[in-house]
PDB file of C-alpha atoms in Angstrom:
ATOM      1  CA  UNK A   1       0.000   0.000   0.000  1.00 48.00           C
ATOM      2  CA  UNK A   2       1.061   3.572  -0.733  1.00 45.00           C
ATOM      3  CA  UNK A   3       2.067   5.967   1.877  1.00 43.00           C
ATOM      4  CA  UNK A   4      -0.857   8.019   0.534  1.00 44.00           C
ATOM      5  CA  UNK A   5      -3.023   5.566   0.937  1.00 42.00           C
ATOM      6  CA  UNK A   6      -2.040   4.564   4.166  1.00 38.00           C
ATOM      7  CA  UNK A   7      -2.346   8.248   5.312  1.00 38.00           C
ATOM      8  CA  UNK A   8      -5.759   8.377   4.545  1.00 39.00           C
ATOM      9  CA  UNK A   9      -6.925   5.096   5.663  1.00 37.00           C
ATOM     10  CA  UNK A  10      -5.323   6.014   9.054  1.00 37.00           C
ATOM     11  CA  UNK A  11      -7.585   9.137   8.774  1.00 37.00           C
ATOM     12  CA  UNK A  12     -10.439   7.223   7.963  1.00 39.00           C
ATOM     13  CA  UNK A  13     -10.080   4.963  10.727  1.00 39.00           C
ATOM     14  CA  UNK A  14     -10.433   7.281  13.454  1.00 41.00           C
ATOM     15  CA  UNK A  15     -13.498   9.478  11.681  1.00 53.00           C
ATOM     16  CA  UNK A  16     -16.182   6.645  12.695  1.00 78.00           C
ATOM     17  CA  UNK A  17     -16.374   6.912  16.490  1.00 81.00           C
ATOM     18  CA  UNK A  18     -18.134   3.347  16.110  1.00 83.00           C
ATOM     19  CA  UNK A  19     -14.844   1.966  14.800  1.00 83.00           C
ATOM     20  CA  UNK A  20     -12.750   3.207  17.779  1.00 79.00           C
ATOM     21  CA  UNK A  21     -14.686   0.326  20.018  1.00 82.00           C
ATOM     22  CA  UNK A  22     -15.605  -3.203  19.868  1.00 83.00           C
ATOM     23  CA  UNK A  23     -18.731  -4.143  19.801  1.00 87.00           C
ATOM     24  CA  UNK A  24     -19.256  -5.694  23.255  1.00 85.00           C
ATOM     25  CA  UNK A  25     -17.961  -1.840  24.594  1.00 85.00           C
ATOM     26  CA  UNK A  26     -20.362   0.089  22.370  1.00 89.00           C
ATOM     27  CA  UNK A  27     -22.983  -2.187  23.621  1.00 90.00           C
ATOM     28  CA  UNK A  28     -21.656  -1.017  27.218  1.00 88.00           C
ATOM     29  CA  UNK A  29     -21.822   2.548  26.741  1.00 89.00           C
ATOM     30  CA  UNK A  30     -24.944   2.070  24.972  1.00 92.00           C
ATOM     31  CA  UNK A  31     -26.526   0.570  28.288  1.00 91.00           C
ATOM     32  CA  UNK A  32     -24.761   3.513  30.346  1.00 90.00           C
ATOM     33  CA  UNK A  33     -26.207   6.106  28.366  1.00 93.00           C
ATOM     34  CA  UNK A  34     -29.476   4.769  28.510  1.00 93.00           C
ATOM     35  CA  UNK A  35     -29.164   4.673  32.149  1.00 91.00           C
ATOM     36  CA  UNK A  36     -27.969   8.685  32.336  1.00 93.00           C
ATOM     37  CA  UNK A  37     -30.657   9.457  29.713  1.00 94.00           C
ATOM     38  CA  UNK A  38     -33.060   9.217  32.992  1.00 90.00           C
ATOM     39  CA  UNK A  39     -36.287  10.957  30.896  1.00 93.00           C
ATOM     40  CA  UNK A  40     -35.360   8.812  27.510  1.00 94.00           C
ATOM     41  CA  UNK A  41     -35.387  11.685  25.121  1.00 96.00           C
ATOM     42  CA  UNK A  42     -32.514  10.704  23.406  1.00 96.00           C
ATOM     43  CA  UNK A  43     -30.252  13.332  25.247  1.00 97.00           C
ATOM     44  CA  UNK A  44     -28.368  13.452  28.023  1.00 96.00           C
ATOM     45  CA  UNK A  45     -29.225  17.206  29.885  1.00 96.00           C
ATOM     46  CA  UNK A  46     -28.485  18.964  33.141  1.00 95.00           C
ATOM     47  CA  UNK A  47     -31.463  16.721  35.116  1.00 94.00           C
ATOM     48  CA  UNK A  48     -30.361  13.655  33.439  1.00 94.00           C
ATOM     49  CA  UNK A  49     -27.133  14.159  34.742  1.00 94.00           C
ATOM     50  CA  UNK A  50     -28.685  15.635  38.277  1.00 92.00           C
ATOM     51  CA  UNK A  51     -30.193  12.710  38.359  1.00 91.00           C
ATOM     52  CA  UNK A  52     -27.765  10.296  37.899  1.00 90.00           C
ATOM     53  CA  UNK A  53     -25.705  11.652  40.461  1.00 88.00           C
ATOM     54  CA  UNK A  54     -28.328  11.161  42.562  1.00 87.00           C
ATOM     55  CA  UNK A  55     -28.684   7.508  41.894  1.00 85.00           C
ATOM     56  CA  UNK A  56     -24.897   7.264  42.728  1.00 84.00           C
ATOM     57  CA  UNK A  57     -25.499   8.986  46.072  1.00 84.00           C
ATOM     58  CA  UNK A  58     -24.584  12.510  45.335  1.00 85.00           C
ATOM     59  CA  UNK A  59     -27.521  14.679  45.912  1.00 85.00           C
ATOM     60  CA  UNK A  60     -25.849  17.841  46.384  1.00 88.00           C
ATOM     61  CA  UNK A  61     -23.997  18.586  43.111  1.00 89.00           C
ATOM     62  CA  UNK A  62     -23.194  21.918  42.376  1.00 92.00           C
ATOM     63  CA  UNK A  63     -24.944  23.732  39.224  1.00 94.00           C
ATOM     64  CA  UNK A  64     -21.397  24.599  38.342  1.00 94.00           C
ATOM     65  CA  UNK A  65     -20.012  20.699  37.990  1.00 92.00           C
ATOM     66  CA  UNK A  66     -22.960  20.060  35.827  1.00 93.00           C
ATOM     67  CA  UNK A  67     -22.613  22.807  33.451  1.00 94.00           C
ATOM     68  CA  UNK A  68     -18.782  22.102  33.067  1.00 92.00           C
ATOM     69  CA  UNK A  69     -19.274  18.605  32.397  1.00 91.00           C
ATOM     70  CA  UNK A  70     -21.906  19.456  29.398  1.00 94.00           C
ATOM     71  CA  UNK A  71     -19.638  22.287  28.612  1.00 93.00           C
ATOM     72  CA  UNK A  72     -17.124  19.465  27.166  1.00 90.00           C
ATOM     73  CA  UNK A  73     -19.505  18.107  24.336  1.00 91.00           C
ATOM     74  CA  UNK A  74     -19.684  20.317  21.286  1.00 90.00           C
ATOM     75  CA  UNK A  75     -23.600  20.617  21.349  1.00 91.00           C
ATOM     76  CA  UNK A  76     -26.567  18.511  22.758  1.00 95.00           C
ATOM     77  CA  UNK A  77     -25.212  14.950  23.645  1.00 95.00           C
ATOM     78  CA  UNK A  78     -26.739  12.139  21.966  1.00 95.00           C
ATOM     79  CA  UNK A  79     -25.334   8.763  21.961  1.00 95.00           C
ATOM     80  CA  UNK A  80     -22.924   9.192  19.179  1.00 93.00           C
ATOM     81  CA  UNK A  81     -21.401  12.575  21.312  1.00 93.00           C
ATOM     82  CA  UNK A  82     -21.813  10.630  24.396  1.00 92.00           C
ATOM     83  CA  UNK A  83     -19.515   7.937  22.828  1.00 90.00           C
ATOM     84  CA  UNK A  84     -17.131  10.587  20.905  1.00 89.00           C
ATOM     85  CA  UNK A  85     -16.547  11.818  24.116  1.00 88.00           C
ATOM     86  CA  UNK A  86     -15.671   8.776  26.030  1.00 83.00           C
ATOM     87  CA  UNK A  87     -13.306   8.095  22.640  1.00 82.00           C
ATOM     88  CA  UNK A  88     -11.395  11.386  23.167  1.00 78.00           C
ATOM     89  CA  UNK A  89     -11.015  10.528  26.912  1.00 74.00           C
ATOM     90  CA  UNK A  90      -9.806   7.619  26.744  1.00 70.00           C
ATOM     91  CA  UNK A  91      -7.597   7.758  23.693  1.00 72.00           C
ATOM     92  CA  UNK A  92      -4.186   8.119  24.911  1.00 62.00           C
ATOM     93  CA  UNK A  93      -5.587   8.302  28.352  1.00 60.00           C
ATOM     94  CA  UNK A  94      -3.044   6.033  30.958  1.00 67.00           C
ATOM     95  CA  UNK A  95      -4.762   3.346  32.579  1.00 74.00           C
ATOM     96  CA  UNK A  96      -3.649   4.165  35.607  1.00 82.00           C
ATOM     97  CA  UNK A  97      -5.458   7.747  35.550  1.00 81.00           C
ATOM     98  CA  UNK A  98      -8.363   5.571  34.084  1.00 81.00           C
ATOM     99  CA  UNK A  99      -8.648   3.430  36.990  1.00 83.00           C
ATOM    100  CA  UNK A 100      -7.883   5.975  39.234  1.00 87.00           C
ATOM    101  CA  UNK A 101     -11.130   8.296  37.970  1.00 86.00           C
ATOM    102  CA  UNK A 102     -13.143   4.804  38.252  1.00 84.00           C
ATOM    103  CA  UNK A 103     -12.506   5.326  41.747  1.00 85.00           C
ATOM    104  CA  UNK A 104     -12.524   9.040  42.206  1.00 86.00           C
ATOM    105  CA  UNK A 105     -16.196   8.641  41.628  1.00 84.00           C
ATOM    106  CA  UNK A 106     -16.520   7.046  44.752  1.00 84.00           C
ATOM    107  CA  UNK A 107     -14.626   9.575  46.319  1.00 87.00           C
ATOM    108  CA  UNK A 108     -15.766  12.934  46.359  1.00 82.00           C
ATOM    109  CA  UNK A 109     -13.654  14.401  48.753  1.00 85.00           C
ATOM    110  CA  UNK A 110     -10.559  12.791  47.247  1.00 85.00           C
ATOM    111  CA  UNK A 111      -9.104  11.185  49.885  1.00 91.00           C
ATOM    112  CA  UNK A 112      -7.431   8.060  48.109  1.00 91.00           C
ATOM    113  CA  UNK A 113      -9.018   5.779  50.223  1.00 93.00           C
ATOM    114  CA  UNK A 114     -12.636   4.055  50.510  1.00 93.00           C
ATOM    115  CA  UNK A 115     -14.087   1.704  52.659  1.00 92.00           C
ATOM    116  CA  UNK A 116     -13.802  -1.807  52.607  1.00 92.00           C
ATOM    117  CA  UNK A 117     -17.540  -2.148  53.507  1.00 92.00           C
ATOM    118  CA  UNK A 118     -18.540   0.638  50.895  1.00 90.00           C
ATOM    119  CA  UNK A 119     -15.978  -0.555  48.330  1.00 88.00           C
ATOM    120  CA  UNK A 120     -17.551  -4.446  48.916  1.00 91.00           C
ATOM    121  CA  UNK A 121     -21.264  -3.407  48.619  1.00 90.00           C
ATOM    122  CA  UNK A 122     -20.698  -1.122  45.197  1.00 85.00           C
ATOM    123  CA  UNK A 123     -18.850  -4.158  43.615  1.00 86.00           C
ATOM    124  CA  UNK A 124     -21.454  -6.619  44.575  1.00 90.00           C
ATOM    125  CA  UNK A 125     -24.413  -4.694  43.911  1.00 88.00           C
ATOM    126  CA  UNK A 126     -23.160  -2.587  40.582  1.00 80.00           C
ATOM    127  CA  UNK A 127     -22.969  -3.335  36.884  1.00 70.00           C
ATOM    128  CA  UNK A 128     -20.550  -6.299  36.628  1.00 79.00           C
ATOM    129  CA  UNK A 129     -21.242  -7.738  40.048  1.00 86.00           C
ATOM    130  CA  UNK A 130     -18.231  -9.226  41.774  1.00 89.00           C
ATOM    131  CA  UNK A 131     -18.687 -12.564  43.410  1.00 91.00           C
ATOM    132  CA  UNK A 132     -18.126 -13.344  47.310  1.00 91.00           C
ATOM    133  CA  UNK A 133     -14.830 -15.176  46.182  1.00 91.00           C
ATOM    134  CA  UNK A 134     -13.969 -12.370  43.723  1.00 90.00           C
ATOM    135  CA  UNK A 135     -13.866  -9.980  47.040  1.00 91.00           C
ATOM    136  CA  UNK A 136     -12.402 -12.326  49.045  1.00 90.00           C
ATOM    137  CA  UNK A 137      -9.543 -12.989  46.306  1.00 88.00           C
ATOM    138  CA  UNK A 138      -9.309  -9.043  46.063  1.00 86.00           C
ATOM    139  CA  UNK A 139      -9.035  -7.839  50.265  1.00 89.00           C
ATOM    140  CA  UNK A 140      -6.529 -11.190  50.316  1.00 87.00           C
ATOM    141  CA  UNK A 141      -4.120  -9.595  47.650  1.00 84.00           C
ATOM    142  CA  UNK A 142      -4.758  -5.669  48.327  1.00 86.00           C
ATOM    143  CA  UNK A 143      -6.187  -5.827  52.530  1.00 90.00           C
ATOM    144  CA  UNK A 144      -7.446  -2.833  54.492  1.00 93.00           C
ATOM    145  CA  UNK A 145      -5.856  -1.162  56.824  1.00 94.00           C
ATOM    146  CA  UNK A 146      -7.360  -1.838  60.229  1.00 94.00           C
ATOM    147  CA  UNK A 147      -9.732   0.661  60.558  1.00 95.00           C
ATOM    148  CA  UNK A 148     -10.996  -0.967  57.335  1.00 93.00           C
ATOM    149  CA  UNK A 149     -10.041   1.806  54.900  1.00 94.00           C
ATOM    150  CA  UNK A 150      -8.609   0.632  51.329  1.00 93.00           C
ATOM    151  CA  UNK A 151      -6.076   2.413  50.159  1.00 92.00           C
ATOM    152  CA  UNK A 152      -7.112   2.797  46.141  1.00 90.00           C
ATOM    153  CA  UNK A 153      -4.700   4.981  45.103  1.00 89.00           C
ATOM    154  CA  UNK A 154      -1.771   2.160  46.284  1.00 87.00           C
ATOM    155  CA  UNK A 155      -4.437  -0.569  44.446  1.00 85.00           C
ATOM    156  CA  UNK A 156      -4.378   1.099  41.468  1.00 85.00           C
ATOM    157  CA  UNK A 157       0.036   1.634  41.567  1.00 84.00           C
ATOM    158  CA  UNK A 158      -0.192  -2.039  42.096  1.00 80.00           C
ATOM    159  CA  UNK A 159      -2.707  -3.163  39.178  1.00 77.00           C
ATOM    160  CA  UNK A 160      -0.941  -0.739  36.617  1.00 76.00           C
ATOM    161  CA  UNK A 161       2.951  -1.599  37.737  1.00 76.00           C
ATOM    162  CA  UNK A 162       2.452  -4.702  39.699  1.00 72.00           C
ATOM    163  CA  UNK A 163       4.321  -3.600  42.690  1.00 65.00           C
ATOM    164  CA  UNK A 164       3.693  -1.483  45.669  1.00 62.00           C
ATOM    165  CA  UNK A 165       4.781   1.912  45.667  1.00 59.00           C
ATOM    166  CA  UNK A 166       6.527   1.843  48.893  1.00 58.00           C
ATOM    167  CA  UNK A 167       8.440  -1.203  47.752  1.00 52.00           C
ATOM    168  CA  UNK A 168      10.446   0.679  44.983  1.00 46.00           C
TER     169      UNK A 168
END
């Protein structure tokens, strides 16, 4: 193939947000939006986001965050903006910082560290629901400190360079 040619099909490639994902994730974000898209218009807007942070236990979001966070999308966000954005996020994006703003969520005040007992019952209870075992498996490799706080910020070091950060 030409270098022209290869120029352009490299273009090409990343002009179809649909491409960027495999099927099994675009199915994913599919299901997510529809969640966020609490009034099913086809849109996510500032009470569809309100009110998913409300289903995720923040009530008292500030007008502010929500405005900044539609601020990002060029224009009203339907699923193929919803899904352009995610694309732009996460292309390039570390997985470390991606893991670490998986937990972030869960931690408004950003502390770096969760509860064992919170981090157990959002696993079990969320999306792709971890089993007893799973938990188990997980407290056995990364454990709480005693006061039963988990340290995600050290989890995270540890999933992304397989050692602890202390240990270097």
């Amino acid at each position: 193939m030409s270098p022209k040619k290869a120029k352009k099909r490299a273009e090409g490639a990343n002009s179809n947000v649909f491409s960027m994902f495999e099927q099994a994730q675009i199915q994913e974000f599919k299901e997510a939006f529809t969640i966020m898209d609490q009034n099913r218009d086809g849109f996510i807007d500032k009470s569809d986001l309100r009110d998913t942070f409300a289903a995720l236990g923040r009530v008292n979001v500030k007008q502010e965050e929500i405005d900044e966070m539609l601020k990002e999308a060029p224009g009203p966000v339907n699923f193929t903006v919803f899904l352009t954005m995610f694309g732009e996020k996460l292309k390039g994006a570390d997985p470390e910082e991606t893991i670490l703003n998986a937990f972030k969520v869960f931690d408004p005040e950003a502390t770096g560290i969760l509860k064992k007992d919170y981090v157990t019952d959002m696993l079990t209870t969320q999306a792709d629901r971890f089993s007893s075992e799973e938990m188990e498996q997980m407290f056995l490799a990364f454990p709480p400190d005693v006061a039963g706080n988990l340290d995600y910020k050290n989890l995270v070091y540890i999933i992304t360079h397989g050692e602890d950060k202390d240990q270097e």
